[in-house]
Tab-separated table of C-alpha atoms and ligand atoms in Angstrom:
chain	number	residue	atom	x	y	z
A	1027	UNK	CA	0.000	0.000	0.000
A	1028	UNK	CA	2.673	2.495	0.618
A	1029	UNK	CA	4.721	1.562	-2.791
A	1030	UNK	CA	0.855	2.395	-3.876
A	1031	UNK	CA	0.838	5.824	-2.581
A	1032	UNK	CA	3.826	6.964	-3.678
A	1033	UNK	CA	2.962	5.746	-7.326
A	1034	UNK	CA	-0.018	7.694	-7.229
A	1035	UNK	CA	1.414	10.995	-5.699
A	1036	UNK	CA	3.839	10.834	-8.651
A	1037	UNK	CA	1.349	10.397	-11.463
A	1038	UNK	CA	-0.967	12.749	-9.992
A	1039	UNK	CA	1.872	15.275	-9.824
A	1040	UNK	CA	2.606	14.274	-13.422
A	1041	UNK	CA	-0.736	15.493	-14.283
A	1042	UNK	CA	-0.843	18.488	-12.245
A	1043	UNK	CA	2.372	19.381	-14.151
A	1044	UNK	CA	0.268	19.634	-17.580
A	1045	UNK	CA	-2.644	21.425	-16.489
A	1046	UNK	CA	-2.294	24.811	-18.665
A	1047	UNK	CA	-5.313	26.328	-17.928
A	1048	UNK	CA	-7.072	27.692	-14.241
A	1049	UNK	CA	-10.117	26.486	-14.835
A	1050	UNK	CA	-8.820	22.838	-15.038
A	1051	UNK	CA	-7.435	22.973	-11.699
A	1052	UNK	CA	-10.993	22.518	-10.056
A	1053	UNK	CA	-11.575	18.852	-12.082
A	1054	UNK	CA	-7.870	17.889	-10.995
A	1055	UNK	CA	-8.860	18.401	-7.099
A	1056	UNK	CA	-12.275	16.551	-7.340
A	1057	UNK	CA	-10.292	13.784	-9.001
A	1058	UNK	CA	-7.790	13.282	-6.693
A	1059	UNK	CA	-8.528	15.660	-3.659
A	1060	UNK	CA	-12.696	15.225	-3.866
A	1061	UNK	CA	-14.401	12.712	-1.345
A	1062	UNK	CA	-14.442	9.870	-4.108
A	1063	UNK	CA	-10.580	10.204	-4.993
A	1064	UNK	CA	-8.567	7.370	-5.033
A	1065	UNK	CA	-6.968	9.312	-1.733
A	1066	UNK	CA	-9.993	9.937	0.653
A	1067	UNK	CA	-10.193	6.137	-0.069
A	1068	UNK	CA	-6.969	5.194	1.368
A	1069	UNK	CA	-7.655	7.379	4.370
A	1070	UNK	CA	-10.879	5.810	4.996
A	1071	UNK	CA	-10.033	2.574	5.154
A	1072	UNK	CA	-7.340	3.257	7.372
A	1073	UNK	CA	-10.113	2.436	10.231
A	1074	UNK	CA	-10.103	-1.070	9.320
A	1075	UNK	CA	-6.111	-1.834	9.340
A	1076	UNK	CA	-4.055	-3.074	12.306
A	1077	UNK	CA	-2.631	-0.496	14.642
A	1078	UNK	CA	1.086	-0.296	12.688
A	1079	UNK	CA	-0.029	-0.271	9.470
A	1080	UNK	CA	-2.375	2.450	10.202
A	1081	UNK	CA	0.247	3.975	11.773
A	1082	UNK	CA	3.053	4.429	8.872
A	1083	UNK	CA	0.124	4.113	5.885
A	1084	UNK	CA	-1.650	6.952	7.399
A	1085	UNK	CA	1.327	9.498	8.284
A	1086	UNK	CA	2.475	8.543	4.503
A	1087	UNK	CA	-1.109	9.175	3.131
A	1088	UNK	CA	-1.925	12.625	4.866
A	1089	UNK	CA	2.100	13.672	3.784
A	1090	UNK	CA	0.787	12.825	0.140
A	1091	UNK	CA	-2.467	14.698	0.704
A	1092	UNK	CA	-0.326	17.767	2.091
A	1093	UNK	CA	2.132	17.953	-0.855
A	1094	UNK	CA	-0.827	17.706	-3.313
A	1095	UNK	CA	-2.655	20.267	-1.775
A	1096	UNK	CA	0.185	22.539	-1.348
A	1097	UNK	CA	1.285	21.613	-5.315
A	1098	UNK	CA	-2.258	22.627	-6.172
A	1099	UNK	CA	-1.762	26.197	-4.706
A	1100	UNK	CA	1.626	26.680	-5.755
A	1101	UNK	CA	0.050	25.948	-9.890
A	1102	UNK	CA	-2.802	28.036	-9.267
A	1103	UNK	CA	-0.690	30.636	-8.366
A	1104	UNK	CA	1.866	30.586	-11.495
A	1105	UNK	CA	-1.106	29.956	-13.667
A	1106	UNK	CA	-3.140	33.476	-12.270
A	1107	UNK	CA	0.570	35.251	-13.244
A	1108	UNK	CA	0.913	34.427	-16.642
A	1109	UNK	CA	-2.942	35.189	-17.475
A	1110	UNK	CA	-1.949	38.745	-15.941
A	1111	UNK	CA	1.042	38.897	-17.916
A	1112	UNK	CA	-0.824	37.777	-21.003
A	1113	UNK	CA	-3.778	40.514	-20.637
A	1114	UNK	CA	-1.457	43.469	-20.047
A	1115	UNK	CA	0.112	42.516	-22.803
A	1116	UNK	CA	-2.453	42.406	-24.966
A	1117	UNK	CA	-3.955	45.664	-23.260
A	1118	UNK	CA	-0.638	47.351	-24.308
A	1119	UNK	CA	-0.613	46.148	-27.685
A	1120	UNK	CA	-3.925	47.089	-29.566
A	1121	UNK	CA	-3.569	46.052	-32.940
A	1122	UNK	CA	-6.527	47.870	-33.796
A	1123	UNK	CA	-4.848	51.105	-33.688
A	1124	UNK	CA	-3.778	52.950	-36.685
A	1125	UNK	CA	0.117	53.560	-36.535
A	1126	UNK	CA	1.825	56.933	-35.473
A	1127	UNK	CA	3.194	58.686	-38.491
A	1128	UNK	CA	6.849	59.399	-38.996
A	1129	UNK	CA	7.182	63.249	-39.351
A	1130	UNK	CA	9.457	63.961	-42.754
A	1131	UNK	CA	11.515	66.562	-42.703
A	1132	UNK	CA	12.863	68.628	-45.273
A	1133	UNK	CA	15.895	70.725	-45.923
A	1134	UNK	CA	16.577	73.878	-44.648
A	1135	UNK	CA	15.456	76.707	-47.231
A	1136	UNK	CA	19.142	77.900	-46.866
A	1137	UNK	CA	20.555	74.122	-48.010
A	1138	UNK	CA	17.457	74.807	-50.747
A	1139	UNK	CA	18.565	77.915	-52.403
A	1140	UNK	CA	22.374	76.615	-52.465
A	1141	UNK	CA	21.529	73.924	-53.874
A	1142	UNK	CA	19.243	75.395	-56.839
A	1143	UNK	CA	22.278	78.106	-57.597
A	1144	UNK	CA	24.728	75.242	-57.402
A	1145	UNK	CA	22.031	73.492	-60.236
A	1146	UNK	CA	22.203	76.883	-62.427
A	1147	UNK	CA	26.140	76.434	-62.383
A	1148	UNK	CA	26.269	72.735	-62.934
A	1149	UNK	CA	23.885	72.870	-66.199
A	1150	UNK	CA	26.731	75.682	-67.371
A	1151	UNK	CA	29.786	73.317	-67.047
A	1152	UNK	CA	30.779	73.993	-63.568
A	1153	UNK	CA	31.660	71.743	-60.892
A	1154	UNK	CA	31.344	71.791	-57.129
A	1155	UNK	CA	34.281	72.124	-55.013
A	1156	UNK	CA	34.022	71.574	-51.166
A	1157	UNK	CA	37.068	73.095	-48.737
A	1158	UNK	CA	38.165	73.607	-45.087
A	1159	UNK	CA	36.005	76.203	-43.158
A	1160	UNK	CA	38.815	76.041	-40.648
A	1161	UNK	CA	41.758	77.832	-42.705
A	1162	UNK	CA	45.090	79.302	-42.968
A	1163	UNK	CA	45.619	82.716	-43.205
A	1164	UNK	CA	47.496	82.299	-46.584
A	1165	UNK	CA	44.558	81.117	-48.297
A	1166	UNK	CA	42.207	83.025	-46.501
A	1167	UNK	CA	44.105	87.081	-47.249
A	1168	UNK	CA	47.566	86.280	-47.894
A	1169	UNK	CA	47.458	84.606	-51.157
A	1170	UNK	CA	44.559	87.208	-52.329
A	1171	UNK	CA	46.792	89.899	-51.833
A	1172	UNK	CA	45.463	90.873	-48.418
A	1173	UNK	CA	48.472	91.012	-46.237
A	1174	UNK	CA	48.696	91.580	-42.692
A	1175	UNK	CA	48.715	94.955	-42.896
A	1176	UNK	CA	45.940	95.454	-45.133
A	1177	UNK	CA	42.418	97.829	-44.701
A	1178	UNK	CA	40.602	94.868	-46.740
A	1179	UNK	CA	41.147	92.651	-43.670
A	1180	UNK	CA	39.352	95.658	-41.404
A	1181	UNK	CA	36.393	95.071	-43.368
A	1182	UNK	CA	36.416	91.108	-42.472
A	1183	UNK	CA	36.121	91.038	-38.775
A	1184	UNK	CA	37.847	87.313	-38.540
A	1185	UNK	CA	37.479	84.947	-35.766
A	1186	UNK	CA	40.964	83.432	-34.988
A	1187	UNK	CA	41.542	80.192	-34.090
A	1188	UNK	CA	45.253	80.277	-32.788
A	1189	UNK	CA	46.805	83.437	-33.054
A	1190	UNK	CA	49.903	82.269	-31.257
A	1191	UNK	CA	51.297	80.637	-33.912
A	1192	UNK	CA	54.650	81.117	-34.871
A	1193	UNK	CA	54.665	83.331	-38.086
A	1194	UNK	CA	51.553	85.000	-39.545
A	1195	UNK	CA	50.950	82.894	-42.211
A	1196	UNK	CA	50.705	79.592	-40.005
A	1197	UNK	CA	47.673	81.315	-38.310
A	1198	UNK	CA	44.371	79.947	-38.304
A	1199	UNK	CA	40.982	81.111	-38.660
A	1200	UNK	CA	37.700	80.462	-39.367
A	1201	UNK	CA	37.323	81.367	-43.410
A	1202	UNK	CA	35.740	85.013	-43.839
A	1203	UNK	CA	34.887	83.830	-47.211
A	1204	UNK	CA	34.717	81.080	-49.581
A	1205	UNK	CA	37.474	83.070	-51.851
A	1206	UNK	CA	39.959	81.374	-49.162
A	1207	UNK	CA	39.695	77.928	-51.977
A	1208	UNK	CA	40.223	79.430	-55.168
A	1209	UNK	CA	44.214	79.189	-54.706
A	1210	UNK	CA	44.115	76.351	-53.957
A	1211	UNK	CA	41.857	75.036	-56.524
A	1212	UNK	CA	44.116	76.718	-58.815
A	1213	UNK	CA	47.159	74.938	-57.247
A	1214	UNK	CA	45.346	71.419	-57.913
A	1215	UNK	CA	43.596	71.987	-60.667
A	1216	UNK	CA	45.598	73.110	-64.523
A	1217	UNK	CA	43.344	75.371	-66.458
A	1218	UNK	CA	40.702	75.439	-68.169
A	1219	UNK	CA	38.729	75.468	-65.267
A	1220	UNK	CA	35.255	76.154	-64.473
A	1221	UNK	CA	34.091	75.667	-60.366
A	1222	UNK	CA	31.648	76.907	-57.428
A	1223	UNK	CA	32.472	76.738	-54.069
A	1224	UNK	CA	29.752	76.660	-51.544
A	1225	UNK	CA	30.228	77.106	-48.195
A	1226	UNK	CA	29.431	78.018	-44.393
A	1227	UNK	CA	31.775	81.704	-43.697
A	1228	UNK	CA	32.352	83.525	-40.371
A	1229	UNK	CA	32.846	86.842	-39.184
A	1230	UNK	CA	33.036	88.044	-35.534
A	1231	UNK	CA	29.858	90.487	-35.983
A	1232	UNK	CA	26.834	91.008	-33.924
A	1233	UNK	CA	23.959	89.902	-35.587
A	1234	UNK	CA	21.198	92.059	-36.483
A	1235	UNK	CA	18.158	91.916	-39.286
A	1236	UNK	CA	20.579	91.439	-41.986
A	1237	UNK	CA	23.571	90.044	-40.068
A	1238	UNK	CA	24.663	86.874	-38.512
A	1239	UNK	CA	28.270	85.827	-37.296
A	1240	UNK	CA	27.654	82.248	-39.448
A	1241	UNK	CA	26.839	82.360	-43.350
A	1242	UNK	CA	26.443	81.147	-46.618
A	1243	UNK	CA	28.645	81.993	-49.750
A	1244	UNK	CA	29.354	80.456	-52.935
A	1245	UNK	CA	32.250	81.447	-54.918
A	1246	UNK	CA	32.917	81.548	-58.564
A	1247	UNK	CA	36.535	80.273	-60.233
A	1248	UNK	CA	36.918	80.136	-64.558
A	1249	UNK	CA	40.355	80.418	-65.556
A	1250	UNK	CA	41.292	79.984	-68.735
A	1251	UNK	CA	43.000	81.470	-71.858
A	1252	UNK	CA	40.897	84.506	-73.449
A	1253	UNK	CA	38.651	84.795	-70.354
A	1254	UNK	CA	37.394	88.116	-70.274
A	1255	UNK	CA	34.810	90.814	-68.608
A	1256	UNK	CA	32.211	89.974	-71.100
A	1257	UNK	CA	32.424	86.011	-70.067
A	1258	UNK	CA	32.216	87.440	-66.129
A	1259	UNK	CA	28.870	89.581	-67.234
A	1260	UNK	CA	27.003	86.930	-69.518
A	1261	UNK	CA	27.309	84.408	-67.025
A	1262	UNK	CA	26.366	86.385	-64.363
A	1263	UNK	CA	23.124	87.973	-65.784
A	1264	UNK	CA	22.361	84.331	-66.964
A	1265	UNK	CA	21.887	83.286	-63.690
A	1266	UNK	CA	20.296	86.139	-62.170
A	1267	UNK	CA	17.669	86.007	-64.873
A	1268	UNK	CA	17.514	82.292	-64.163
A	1269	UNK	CA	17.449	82.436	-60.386
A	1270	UNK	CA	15.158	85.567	-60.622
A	1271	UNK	CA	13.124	85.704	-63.423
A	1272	UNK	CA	13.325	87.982	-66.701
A	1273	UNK	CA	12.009	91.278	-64.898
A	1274	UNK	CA	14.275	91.597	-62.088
A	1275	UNK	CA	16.155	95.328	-62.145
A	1276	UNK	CA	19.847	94.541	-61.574
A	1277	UNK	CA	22.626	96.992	-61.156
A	1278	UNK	CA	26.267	96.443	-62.056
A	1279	UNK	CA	28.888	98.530	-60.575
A	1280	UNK	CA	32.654	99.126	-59.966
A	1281	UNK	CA	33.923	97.728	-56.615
A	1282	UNK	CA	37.098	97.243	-55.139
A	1283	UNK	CA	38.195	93.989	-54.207
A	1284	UNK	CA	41.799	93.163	-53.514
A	1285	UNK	CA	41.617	89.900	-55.603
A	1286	UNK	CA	40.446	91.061	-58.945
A	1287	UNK	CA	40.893	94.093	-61.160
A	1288	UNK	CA	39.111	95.295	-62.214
A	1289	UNK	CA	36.272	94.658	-59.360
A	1290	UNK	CA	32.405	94.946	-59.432
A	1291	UNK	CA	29.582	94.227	-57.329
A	1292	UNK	CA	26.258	93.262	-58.378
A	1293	UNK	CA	22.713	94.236	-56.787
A	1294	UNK	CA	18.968	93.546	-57.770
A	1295	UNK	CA	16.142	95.295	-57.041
A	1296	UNK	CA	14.965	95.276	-53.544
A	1297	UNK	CA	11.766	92.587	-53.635
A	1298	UNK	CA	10.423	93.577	-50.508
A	1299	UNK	CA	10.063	97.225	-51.272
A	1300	UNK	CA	9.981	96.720	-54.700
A	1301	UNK	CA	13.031	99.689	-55.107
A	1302	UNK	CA	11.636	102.290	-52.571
A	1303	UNK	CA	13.492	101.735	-49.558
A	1304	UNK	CA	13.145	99.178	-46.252
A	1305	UNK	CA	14.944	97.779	-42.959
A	1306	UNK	CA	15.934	94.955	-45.471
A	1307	UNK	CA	17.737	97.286	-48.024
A	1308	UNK	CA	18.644	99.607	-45.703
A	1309	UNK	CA	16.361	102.187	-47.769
A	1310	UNK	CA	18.500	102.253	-51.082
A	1311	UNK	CA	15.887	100.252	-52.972
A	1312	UNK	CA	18.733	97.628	-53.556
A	1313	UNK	CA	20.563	94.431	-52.319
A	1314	UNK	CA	23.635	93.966	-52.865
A	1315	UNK	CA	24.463	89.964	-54.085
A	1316	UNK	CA	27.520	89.576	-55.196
A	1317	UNK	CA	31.527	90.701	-55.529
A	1318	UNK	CA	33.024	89.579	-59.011
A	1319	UNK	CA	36.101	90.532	-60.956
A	1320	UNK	CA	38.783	89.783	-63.023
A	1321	UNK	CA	41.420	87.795	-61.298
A	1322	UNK	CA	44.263	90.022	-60.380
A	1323	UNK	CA	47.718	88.679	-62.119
A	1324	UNK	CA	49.165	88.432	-59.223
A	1325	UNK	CA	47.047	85.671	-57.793
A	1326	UNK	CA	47.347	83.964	-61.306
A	1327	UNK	CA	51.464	84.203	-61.102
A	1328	UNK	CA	50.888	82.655	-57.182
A	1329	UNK	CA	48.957	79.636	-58.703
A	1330	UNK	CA	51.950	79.301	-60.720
A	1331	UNK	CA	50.083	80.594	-64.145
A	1332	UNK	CA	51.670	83.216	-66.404
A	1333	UNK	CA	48.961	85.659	-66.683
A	1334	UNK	CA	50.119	86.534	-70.029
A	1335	UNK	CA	48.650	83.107	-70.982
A	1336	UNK	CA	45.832	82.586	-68.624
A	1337	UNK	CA	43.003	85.013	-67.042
A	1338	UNK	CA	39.959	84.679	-65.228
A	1339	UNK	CA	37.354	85.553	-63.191
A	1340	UNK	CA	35.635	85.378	-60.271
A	1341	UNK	CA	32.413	86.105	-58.062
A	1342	UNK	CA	31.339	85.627	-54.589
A	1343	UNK	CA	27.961	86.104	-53.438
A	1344	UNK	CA	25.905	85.365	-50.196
A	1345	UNK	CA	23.144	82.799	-50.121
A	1346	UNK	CA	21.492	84.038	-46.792
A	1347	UNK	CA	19.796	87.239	-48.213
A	1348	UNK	CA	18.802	85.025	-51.762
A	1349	UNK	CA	15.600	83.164	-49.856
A	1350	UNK	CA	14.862	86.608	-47.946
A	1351	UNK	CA	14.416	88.494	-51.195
A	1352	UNK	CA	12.383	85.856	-52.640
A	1353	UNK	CA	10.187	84.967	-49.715
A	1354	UNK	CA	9.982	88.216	-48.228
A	1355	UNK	CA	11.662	87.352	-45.213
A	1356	UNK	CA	12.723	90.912	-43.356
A	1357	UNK	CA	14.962	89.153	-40.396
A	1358	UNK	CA	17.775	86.392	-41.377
A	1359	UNK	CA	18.107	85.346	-37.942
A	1360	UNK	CA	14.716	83.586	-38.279
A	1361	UNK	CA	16.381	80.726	-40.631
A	1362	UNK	CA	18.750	79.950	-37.256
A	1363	UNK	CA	16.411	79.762	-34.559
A	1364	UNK	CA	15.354	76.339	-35.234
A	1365	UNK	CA	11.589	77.343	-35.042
A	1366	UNK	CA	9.804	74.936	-36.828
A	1367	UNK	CA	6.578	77.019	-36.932
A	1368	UNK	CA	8.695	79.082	-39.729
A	1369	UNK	CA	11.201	76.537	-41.105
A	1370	UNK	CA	7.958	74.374	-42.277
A	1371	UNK	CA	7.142	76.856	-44.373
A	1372	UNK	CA	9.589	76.161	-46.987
B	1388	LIG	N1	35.018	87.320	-51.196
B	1388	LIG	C1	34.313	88.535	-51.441
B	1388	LIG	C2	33.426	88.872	-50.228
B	1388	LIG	O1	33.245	88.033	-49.377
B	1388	LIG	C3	33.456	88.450	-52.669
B	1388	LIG	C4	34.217	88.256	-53.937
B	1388	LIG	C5	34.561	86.999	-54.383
B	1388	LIG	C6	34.571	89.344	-54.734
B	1388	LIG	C7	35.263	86.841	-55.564
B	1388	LIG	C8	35.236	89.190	-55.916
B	1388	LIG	C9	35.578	87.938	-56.337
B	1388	LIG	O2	32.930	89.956	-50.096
């Protein structure tokens, strides 16, 4: 009788150990817990054995009721667990809900408008060229005939980066303008040649409506033999008619520039005042876009070119004010203040 017991506690354990669902539980007890189990039987009859046997079957027999009893608890237990895990997780996951969309960005209308002039150039046989916005000072005035002594370098308040350095032109800076490539462009590159230089500049300046210490300019590099001022105007009034449509008014004047000779400066009509004077054109009627010129010899001869062979020219202008004029946008430091409210605009 007692290898009988322990036989059945096992097999009843056994079967304990597959039930997978609460509501199970209940049949398992009647069936071997309930008042007809195999169990209540043993105990029962314990009545009608002799005193030992009683003795040792019965301690053995109310141990194997204990164990099931406490087995039973222990499952119903782990069972009410994993139904809780299993509703919270389907609570958390309701499929029936339509999925978040992904905001898409765009890019900045500054990175816009550089890229579209960049376009204008490329479909006239130019190609992009990329430099260091950290730079010497050689490339930056030296080589452009802006030595250290120079009023051009008054008019380009420049944030140094190590003015320490051992001789001036070992100094670094952060590039006033993207002119600070075109030597060495020329040093890499034998003529003819035909690129744009796009770029972040930097000048140590307060910022204001039209000002900020951080922005855009691309620059303009053809050298070759026979370039001349005509080339310089055609392909500059090309764009500009491209960029800003037939009508636009633009002006084309002498300017001084250390680099070329002779200089000029370009402006188009004002779009916000249409010519009569605002904050934005400082009440001239006209914006100012771009420095161009013939390149000066001596730049040529630096590059290592004999300027009786070669010439060139060469522009500069500033992408920050291009999107203002267009959209009629009367404060550049809103395209840096990260406010989406006005970026998504664009
Ligand atoms: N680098 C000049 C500026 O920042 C513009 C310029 C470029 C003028 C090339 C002439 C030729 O003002």
């Amino acid at each position: 009788m007692l290898k009988q017991l322990e036989e059945l506690k096992l097999k009843v354990l056994r079967e304990l150990e597959e039930v997978s669902e609460i509501k199970e539980l209940e049949s398992w007890r009647v069936r071997y817990l309930g008042k007809k189990s195999e169990l209540t039987r043993i105990l029962r009859s314990l009545a009608t054995l002799p005193l030992e046997q009683r003795k040792t079957i019965g301690a053995l027999a109310n141990e194997v009721r204990a164990d099931l009893e406490s087995s039973l608890k222990q499952k119903r237990q782990t069972l009410r667990e994993a139904q809780v895990v299993i509703q919270t997780k389907e609570e958390q996951f309701d499929t029936t809900l339509p999925g978040r969309p992904l905001p898409i960005g765009h890019l900045h209308p500054i990175t816009q408008t550089l890229y579209e002039i960049c376009d204008i150039f490329i479909s006239m046989g130019f190609q992009v060229v990329e430099g260091p916005e950290v730079e010497w000072d050689y490339y930056n005035f030296e080589s452009l005939n802006i030595p250290k002594e120079h009023p051009a370098r008054d008019t380009m308040s420049t944030l140094w980066v190590d003015s320490k350095a051992e001789s001036d032109e070992r100094c670094m800076l952060l590039r006033t303008h993207t002119t600070s490539m075109q030597l060495r462009v020329m040093e890499k590159t034998p003529p003819p040649l035909r690129v744009i230089i796009p770029g972040k500049v930097y000048r140590y300046e307060a910022s204001d409506a039209t000002h900020t210490p951080m922005f855009h300019q691309i620059d303009g590099l053809v050298v070759d033999k026979g370039i001349t001022m005509a080339d310089l105007k055609g392909t500059l009034y090309e764009v500009v008619r491209r960029f800003f449509g037939e009508d636009r008014k633009v002006r084309f004047r002498c300017d001084y520039f250390p680099f070329v000779e002779p200089g000029a400066e370009m402006a188009i009509e004002c779009s916000v005042c249409s010519g009569n004077g605002c904050r934005l054109c400082g009440n001239s009627g006209w914006i100012e876009i771009l420095g161009a010129g013939m390149t000066h010899p001596q730049v040529l001869q630096r590059a290592g070119l004999d300027p009786e062979v070669y010439s060139g020219f060469a522009f500069g202008m500033g992408v920050d004010r291009i999107p203002m004029l267009r959209y009629w946008i009367d404060n550049i430091r809103l395209f840096y203040n990260s406010d989406l409210r006005f970026l998504r605009q664009f």
